[in-house]
Coordinates of C-alpha atoms in Angstrom, one line a residue:
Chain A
X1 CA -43.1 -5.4 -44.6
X2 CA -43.6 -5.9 -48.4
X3 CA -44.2 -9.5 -47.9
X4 CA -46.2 -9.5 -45.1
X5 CA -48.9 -6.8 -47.0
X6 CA -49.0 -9.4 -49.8
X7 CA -49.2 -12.4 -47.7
X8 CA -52.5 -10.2 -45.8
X9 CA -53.9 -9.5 -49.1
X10 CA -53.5 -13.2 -50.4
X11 CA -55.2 -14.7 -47.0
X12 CA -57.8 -12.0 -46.7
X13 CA -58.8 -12.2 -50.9
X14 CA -59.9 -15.5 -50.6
X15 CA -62.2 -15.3 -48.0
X16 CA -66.1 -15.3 -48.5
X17 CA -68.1 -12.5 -47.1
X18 CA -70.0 -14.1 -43.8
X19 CA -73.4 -14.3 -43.8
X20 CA -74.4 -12.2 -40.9
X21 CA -77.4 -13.3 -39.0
X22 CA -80.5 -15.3 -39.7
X23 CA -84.1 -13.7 -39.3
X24 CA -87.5 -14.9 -39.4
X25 CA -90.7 -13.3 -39.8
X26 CA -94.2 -13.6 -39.4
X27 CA -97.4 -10.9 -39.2
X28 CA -95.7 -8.6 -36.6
X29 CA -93.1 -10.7 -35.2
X30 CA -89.5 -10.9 -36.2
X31 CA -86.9 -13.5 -33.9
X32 CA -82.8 -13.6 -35.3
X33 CA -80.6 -15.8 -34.5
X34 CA -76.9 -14.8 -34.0
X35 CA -73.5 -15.4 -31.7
X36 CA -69.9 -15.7 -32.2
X37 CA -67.2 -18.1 -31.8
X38 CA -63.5 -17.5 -30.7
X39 CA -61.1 -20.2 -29.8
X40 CA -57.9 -18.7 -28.7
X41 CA -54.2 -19.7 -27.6
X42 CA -52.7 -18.1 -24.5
X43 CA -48.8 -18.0 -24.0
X44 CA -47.3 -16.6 -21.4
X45 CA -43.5 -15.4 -20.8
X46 CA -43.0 -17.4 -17.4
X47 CA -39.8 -16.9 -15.2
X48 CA -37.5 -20.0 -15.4
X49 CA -38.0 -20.8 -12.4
X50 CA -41.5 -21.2 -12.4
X51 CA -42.8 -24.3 -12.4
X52 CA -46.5 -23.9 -12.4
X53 CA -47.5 -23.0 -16.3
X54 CA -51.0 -23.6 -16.6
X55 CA -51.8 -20.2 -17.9
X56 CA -50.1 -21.7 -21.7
X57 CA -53.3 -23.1 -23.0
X58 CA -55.8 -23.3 -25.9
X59 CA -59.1 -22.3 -24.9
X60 CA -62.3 -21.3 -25.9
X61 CA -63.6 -18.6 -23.6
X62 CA -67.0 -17.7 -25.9
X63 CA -69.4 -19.3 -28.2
X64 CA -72.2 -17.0 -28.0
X65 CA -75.6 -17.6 -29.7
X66 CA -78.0 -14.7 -29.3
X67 CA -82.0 -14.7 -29.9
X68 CA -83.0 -11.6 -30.2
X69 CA -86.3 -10.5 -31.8
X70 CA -89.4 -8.1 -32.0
X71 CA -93.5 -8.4 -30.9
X72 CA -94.4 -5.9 -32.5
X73 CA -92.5 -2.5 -32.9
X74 CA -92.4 -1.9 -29.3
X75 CA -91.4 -5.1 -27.3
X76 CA -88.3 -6.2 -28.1
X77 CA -86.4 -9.0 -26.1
X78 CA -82.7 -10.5 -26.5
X79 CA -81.3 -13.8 -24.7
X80 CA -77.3 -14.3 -25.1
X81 CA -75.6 -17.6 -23.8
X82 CA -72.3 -18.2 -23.4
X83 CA -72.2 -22.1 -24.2
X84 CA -68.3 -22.7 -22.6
X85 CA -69.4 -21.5 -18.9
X86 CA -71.0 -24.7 -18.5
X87 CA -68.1 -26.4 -17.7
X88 CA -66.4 -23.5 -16.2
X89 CA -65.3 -24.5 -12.6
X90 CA -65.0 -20.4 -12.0
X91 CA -68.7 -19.6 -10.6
X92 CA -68.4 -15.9 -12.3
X93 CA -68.2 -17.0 -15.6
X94 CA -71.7 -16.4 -17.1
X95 CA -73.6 -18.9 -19.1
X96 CA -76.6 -16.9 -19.5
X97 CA -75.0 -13.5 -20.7
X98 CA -78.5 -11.6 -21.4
X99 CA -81.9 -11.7 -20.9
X100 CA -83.8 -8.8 -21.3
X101 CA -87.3 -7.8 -22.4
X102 CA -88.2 -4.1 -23.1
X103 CA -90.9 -1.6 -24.1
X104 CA -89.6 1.5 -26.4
X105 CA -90.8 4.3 -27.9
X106 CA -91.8 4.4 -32.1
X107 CA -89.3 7.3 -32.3
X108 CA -86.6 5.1 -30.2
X109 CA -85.8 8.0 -27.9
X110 CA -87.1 6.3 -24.8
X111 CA -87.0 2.7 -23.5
X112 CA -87.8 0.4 -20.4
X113 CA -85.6 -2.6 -20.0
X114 CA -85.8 -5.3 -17.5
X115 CA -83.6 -8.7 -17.0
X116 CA -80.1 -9.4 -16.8
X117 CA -78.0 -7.2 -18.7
X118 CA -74.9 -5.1 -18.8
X119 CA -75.4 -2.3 -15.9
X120 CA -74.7 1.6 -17.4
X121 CA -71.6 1.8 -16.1
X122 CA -67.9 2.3 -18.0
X123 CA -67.7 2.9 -22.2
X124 CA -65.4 0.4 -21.7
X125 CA -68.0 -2.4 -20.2
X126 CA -70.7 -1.2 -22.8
X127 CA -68.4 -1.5 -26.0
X128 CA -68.8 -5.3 -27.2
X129 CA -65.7 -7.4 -26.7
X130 CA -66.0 -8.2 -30.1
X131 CA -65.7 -4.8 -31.8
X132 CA -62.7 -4.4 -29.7
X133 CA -59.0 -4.6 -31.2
X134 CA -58.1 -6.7 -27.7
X135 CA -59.3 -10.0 -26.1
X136 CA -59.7 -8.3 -23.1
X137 CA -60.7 -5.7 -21.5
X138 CA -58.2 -3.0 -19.3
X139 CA -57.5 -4.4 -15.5
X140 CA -60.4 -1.5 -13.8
X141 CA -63.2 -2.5 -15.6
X142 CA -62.9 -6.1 -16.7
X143 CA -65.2 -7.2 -14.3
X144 CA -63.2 -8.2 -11.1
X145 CA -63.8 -4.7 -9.3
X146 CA -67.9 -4.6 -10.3
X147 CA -70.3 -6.9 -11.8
X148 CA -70.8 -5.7 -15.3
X149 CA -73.9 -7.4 -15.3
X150 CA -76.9 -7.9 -13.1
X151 CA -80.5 -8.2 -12.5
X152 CA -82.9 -4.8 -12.6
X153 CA -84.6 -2.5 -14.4
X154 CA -83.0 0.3 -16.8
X155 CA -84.3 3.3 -17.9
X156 CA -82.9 5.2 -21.5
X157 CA -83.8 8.3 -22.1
X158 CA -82.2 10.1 -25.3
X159 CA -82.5 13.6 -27.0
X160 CA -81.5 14.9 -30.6
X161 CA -81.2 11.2 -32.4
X162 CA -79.4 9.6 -29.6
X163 CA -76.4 12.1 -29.3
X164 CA -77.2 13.1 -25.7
X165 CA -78.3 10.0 -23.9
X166 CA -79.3 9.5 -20.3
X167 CA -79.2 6.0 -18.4
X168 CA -80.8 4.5 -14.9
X169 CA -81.0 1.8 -13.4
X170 CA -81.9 0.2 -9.9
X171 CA -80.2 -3.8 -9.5
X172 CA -80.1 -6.4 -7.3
X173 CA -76.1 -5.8 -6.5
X174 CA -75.6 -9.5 -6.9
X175 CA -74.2 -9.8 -10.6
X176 CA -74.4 -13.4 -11.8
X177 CA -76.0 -14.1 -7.9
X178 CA -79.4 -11.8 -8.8
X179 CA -80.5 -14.4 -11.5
X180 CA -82.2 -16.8 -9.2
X181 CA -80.6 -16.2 -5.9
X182 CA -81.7 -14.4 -3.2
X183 CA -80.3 -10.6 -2.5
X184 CA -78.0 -10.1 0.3
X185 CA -79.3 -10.1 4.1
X186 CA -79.6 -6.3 4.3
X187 CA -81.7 -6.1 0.7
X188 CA -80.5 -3.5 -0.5
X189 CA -80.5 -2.7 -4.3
X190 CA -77.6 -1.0 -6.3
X191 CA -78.2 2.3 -8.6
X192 CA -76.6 3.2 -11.5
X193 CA -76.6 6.2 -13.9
X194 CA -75.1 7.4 -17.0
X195 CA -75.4 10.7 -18.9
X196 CA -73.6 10.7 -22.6
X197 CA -72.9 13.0 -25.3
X198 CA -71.9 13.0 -28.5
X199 CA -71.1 15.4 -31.7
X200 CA -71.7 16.0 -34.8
X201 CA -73.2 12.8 -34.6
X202 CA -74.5 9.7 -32.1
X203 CA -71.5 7.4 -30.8
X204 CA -72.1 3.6 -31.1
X205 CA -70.4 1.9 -28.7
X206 CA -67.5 1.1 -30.9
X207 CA -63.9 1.3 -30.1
X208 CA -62.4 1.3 -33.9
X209 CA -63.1 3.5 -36.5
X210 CA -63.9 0.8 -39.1
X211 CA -65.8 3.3 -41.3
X212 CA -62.9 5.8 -41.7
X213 CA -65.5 8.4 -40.4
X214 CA -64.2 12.1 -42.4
X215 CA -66.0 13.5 -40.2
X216 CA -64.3 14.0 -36.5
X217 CA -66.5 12.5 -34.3
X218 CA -66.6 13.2 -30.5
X219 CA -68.1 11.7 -27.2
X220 CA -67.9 12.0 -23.6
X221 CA -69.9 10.4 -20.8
X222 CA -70.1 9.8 -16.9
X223 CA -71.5 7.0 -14.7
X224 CA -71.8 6.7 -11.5
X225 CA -73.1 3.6 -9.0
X226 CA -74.0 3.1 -6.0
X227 CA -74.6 -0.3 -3.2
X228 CA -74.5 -0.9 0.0
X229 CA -74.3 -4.6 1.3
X230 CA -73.3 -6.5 3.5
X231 CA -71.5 -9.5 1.9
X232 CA -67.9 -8.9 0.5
X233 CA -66.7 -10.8 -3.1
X234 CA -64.2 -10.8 -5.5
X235 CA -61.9 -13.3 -6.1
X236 CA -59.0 -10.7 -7.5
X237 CA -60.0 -7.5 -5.4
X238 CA -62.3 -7.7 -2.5
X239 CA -64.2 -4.9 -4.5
X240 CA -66.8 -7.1 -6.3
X241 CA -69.6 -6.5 -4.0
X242 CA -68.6 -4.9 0.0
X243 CA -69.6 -5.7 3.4
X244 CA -70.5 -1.9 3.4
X245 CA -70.4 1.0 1.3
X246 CA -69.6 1.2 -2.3
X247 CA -69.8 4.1 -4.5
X248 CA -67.8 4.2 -8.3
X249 CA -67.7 7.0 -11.0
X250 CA -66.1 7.0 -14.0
X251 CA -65.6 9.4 -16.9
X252 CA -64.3 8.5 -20.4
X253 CA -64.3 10.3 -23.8
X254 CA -63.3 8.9 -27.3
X255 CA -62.4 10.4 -30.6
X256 CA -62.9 9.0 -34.1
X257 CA -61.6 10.5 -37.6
X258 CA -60.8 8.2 -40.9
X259 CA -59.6 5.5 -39.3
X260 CA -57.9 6.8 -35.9
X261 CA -60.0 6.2 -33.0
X262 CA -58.4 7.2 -29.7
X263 CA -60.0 6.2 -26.0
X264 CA -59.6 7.1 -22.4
X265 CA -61.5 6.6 -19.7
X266 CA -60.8 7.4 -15.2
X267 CA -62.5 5.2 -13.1
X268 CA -62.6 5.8 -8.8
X269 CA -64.2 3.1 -6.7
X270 CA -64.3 4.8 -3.0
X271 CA -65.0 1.6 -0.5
X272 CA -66.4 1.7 2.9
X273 CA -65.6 -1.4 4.8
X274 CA -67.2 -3.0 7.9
X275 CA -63.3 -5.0 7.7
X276 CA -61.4 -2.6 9.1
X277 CA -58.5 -4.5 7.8
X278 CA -59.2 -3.4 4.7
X279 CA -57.8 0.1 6.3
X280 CA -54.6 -1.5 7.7
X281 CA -54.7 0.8 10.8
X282 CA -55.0 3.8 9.1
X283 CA -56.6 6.3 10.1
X284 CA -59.5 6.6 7.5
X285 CA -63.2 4.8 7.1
X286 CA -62.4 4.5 3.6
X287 CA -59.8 3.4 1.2
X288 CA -59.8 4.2 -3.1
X289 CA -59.3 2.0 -5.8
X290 CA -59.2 3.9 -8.9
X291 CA -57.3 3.4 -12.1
X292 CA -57.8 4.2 -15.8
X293 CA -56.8 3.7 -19.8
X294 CA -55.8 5.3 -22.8
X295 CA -56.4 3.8 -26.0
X296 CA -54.9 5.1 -29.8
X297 CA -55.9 2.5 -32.5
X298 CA -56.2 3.0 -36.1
X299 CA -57.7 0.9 -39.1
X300 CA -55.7 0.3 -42.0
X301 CA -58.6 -0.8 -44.6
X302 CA -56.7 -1.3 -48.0
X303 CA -54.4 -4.0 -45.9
X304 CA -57.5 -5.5 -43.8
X305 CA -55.9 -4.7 -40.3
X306 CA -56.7 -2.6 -37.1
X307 CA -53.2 -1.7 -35.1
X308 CA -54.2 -0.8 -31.3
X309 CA -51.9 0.5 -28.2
X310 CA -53.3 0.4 -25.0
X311 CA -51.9 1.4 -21.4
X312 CA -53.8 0.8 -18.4
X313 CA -53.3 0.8 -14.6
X314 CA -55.1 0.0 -11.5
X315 CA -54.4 0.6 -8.0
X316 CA -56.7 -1.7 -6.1
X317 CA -55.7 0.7 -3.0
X318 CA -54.7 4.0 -2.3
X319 CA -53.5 2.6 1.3
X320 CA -50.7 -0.2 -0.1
X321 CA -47.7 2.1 -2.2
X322 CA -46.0 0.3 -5.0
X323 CA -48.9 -1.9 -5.9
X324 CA -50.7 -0.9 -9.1
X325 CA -51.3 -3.1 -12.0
X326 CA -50.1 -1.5 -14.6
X327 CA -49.8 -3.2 -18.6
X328 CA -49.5 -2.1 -22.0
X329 CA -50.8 -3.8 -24.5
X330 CA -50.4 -4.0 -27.9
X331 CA -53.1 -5.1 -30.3
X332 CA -53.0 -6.2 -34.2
X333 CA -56.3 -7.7 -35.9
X334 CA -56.2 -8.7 -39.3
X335 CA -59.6 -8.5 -40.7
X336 CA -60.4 -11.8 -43.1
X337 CA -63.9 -9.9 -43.3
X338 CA -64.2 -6.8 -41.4
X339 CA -65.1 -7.8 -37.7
X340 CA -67.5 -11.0 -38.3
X341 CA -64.4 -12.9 -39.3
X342 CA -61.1 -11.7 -37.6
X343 CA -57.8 -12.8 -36.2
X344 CA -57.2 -11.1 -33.5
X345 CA -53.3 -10.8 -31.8
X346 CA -53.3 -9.6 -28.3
X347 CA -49.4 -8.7 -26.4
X348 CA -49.5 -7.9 -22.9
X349 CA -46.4 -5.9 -21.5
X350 CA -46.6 -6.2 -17.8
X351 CA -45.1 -3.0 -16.2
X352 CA -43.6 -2.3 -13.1
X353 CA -44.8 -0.3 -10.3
X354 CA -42.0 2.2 -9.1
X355 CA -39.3 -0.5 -8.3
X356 CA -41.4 -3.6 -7.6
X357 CA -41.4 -6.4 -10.4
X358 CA -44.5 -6.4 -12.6
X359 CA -48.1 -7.6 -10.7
X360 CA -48.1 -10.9 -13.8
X361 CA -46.2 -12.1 -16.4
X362 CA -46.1 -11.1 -20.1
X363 CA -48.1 -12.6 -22.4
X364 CA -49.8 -12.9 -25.5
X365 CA -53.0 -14.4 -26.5
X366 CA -54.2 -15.2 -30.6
X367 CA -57.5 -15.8 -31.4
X368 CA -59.9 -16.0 -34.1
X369 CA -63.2 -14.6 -34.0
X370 CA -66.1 -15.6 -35.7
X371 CA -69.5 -13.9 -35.6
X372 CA -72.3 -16.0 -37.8
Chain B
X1 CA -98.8 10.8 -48.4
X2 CA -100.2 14.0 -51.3
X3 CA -99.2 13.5 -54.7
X4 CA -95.7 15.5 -53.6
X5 CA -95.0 13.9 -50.7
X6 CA -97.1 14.6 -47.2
X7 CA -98.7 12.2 -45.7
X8 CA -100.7 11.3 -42.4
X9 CA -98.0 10.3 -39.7
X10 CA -99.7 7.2 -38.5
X11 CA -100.0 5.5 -41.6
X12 CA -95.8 4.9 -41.3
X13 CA -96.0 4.9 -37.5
X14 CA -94.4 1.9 -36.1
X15 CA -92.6 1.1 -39.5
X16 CA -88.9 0.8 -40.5
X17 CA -89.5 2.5 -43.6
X18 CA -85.4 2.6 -45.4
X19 CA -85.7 3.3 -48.7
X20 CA -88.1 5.2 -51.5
X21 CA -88.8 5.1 -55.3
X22 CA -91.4 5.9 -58.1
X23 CA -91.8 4.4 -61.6
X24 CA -93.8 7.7 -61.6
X25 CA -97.5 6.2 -61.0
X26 CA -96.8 4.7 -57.5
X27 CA -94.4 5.3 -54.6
X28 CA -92.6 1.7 -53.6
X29 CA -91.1 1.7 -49.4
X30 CA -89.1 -1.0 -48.3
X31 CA -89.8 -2.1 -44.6
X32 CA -86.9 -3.9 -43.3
X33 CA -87.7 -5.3 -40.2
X34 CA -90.7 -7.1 -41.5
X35 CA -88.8 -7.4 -44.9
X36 CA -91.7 -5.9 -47.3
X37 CA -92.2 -3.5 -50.0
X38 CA -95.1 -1.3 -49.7
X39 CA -96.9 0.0 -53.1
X40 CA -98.4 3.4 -52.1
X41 CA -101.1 5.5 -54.0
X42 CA -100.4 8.8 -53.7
X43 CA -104.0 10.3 -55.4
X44 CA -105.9 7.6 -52.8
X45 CA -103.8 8.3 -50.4
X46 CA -103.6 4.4 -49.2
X47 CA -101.4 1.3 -49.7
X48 CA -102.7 -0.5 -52.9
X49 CA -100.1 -3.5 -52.5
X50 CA -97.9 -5.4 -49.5
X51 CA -95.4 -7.3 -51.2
X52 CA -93.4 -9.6 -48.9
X53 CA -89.5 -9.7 -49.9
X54 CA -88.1 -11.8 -47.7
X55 CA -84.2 -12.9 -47.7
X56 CA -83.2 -14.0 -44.8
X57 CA -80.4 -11.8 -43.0
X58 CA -80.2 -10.0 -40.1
X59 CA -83.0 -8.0 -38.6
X60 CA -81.8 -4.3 -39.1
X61 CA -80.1 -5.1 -42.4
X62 CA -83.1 -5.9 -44.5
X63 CA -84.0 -4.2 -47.9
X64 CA -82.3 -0.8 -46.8
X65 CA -83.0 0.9 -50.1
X66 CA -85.0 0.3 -53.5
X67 CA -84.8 2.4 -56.9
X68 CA -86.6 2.5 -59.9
X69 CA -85.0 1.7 -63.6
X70 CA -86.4 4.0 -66.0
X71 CA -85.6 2.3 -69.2
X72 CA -86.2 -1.2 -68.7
X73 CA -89.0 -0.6 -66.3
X74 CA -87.4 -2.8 -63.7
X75 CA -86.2 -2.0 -60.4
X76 CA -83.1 -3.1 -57.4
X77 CA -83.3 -3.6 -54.4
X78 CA -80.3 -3.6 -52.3
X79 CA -79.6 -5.3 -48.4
X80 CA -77.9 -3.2 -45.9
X81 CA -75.4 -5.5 -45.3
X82 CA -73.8 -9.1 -44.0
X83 CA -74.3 -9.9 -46.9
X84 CA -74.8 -7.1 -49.0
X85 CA -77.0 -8.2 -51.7
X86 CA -78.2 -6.5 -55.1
X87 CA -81.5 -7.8 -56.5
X88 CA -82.7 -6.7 -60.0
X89 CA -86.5 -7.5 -59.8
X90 CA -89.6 -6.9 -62.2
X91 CA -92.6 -4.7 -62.2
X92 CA -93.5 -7.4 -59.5
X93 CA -90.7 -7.4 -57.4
X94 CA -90.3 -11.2 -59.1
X95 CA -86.3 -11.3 -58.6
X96 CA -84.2 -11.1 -62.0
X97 CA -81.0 -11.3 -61.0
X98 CA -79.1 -11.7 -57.6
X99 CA -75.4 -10.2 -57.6
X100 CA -72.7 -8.3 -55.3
X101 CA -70.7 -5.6 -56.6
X102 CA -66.9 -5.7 -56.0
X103 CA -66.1 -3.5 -53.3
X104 CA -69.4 -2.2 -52.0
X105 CA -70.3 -4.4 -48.5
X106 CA -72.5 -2.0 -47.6
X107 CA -75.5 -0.1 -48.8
X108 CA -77.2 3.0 -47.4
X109 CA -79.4 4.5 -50.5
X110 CA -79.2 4.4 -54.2
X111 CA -80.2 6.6 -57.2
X112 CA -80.5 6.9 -60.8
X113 CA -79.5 10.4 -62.1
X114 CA -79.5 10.7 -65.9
X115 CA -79.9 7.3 -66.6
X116 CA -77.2 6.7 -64.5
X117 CA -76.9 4.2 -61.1
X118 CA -75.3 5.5 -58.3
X119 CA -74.7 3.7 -54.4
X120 CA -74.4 5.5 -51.4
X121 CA -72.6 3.8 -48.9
X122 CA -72.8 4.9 -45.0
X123 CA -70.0 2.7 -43.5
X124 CA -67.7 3.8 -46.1
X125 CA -68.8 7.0 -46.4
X126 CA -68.6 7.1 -50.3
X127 CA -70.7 7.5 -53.0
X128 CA -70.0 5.2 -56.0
X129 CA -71.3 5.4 -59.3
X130 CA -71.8 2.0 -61.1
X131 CA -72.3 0.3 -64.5
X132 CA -74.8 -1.7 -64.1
X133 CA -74.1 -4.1 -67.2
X134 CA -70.7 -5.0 -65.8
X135 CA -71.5 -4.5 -62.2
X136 CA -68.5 -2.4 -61.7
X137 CA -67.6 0.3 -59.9
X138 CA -66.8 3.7 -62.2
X139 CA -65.9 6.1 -60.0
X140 CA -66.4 6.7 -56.2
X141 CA -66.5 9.9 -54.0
X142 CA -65.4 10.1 -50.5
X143 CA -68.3 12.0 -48.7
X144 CA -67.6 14.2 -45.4
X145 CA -70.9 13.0 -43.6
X146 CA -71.5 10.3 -40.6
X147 CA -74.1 8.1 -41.5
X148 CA -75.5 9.2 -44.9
X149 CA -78.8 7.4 -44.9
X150 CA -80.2 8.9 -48.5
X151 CA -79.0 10.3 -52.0
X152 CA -80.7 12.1 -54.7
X153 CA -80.1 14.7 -57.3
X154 CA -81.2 17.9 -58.4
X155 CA -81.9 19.6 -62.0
X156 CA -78.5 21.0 -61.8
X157 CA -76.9 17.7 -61.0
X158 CA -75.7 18.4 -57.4
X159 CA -76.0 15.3 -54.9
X160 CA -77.9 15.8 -52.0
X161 CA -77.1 13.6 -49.3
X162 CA -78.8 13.3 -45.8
X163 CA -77.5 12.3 -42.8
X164 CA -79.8 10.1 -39.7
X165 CA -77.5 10.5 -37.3
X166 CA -76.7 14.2 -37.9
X167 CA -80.1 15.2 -39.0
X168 CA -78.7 17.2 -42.0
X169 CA -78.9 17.6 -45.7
X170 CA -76.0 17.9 -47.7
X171 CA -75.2 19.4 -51.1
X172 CA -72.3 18.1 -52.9
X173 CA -71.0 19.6 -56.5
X174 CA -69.4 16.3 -57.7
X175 CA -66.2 16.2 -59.7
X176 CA -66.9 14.4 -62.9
X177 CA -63.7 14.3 -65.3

């Protein structure tokens, strides 16, 4: 252990400080330029006997550049592209990753935005990948049971600097579909809102303490969406969008005191189908697919290094027994400076589900990631 | 703005004011957004000067905080962050000297108290007091507030430390040896 302290201190002394991001400024109008990079490799613990492996690779999931920038104090606007989904053969990986323009209020307590953005839904979803301790995010919200992003208008409403915070928002329902394609054939939008609260102080969207807060720091929220449509997608779950009624809510809360951040979050996704063989003859018009996490995570700052636990588990039906997804991951980040330059190590422990063999394999992903 | 501090609400409307000092005469605010110092009158009651101090980094971590240097009649200016930056700068804000100090990467508000410099971090939530002819830390003091945005001290030499995200003031005795 002595060693390895000493070899973290050696690598991480003799790195530069990055240069965060790059701004411009003329009159009243102010435009930045930012994005991240991370390359990773992927390794998973195959069975012997398998003989498809393709899952053992080197990729590079996201090199982000982000515009963001002001027109004055009130409009501000944001674009974020994703350069790697261009050659993505898998339709729901998202080039264009943002694009939003909105009108807020001098005191910041109030703000219209419109584009394609993140919908209000999940801490989880909100919190940025990259201030995460993992490379992904937990099985019910990673984006294969609702489109964490979409086309519509949001609303933000907050009250006593930001630590009670309400959210709305009316979408297309189409995800990565709404940004030039037509809605569905019934037309039919999906809503979403979120209240949030916070105390003593606002919460950030950030799943690490990286400030060693000495003050305990507490939030809770609740979202809830709803659509109706009449197309069914996902390539994982046929949860993505439904051929009938859909209607999610989730509640999380975190905790954050010098250096210990702890997470949990429920989420419930109660589907009406038109396919009643999404029943499988029972005798209900609806079936639930509900799961959560729990997260305990804690920044070590005199060795440069976040440590992160994680268990999650989602049952994409309450109808099928033995079928949940459950994994527990195990996260270590070693900070070459702070989050803009990080490597980031990533175990996934497939579990089983009563007696039936784990839903994937094990595996464990390394990347760096670089935010300029 | 009067001579002790009020001032008409919509002449800082719409600004990201992050940091105050006086060399006694005028009041010096450093925007960061648009990345300027404003020189304020506080018997006219107006801006007398606009002084652009532009350095490049990101949009919300712009000069966060500016103090005056009683002795040699010079000032610093410090950026937020990514980098954090320390410029020592003349009666005309023409820069000095450009340096980091060893274990701050993050500045929130700054202070001289008894001809002394002290650097009030908000990520770490410490308050360090620094030489600054060797640019080193001296001593540091772990602060029990979220987001301490400004630092000052009174006659009696307690800190006082306010908080944005709180929306508090704090009073700290600090332990001197």
């Amino acid at each position: 252990m002595k060693k390895f302290v000493i070899f973290l201190l050696m690598v991480t002394s003799g790195i530069h400080h990055v240069q965060g991001q790059f701004t411009m400024v003329s009159s009243d109008k102010v435009l930045q330029i930012s994005g991240y990079i991370l390359p990773f490799v992927n390794y998973r613990f195959y069975d012997a006997t398998e003989t498809d492996r393709d899952k053992n690779r080197v990729n590079m999931d996201f090199a982000v550049i982000r515009v963001d920038g002001m027109s004055g104090k009130h409009i501000h606007y944001e674009i974020q592209l994703n350069m790697p989904a261009i050659y993505s053969a898998d339709l729901s990986d998202e080039f264009l990753m943002q694009s939003t323009i909105e009108w807020r209020t001098s005191k910041d307590n109030f703000n219209i935005r419109a584009g394609y953005d993140k919908l209000p839904f999940s801490r989880a979803s909100l919190n940025p990948q990259t201030a995460s301790a993992f490379m992904q995010r937990p099985e019910v919200v990673r984006g294969k049971t609702f489109n964490r992003r979409d086309c519509g208008i949001t609303l933000e409403k907050n009250f006593f600097s930001k630590r009670l915070n309400f959210y709305g928002g009316v979408y297309t329902g189409q995800g990565i579909n709404s940004i030039v394609g037509d809605n569905d054939p019934n037309g039919k939008f999906l809503y979403v809102g979120r209240a949030e609260a916070s105390y003593p102080a606002r919460s950030r969207f950030e799943e690490l303490d990286l400030h060693h807060f000495q003050v305990p720091n507490f939030a809770v929220g609740a979202s809830a969406m709803y659509s109706e449509k009449s197309i069914t997608t996902g390539t994982d779950y046929p949860i993505l969008t439904v051929d009938g009624q859909k209607f999610a809510y989730e509640w999380d809360a975190s905790f954050s005191y010098k250096g210990i951040a702890l997470l949990g979050e429920y989420v419930v996704y109660r589907i009406t189908p038109k396919d009643t063989g999404l029943l499988f003859g029972k005798p209900t018009d609806y079936y639930v697919a509900n799961g959560y996490y729990a997260m305990a995570n804690y920044t070590a700052r005199k060795i440069n290094s976040v440590f992160a636990l994680r268990y999650d588990v989602f049952n994409p039906s309450d109808l099928v027994q033995f079928d949940a997804r459950k994994t527990l991951s195990i996260g270590y980040d070693c900070m070459l400076d702070g989050f803009n330059s990080v490597i980031k190590v990533h175990y996934f422990k497939r579990l089983k589900d009563g007696t039936v063999d784990p839903w994937s394999e094990d595996q464990i992903r390394i990347g760096w990631q670089y935010k300029f | 703005m009067d001579g002790l501090g009020k001032g008409d609400r919509q002449d800082f409307q719409d600004l990201d004011l992050e940091g105050i000092t006086t060399d006694g005469q005028w009041i010096y605010l450093s925007e960061e957004t648009y990345q300027r110092i404003w020189v304020w009158d506080p018997k006219e009651k107006k801006v007398v000067r606009e002084i652009p101090f532009k350095h490049g980094g990101g949009r919300n971590e712009g000069v966060e905080s500016l103090v005056f240097l009683p002795n040699s009649k010079e000032f610093i200016l410090a950026t937020e962050k990514d980098p954090n930056l320390f410029f020592k700068v003349d009666e005309n804000f023409e820069i000095i000297e450009q340096f980091t100090i060893p274990g701050i990467s993050e500045v929130s508000g700054m202070t001289v108290y008894q001809n002394v410099w002290y650097v009030l971090s908000d990520e770490a939530s410490t308050l360090y007091q620094v030489d600054l002819g060797s640019k080193r830390i001296i001593r540091e003091w772990l602060l029990a507030v979220i987001n301490a945005e400004g630092i000052t001290f009174d006659q009696q030499g307690n800190a006082w430390v306010c908080s944005d995200d709180m929306q508090k003031v704090f009073q700290f005795k600090l332990p001197m040896p």
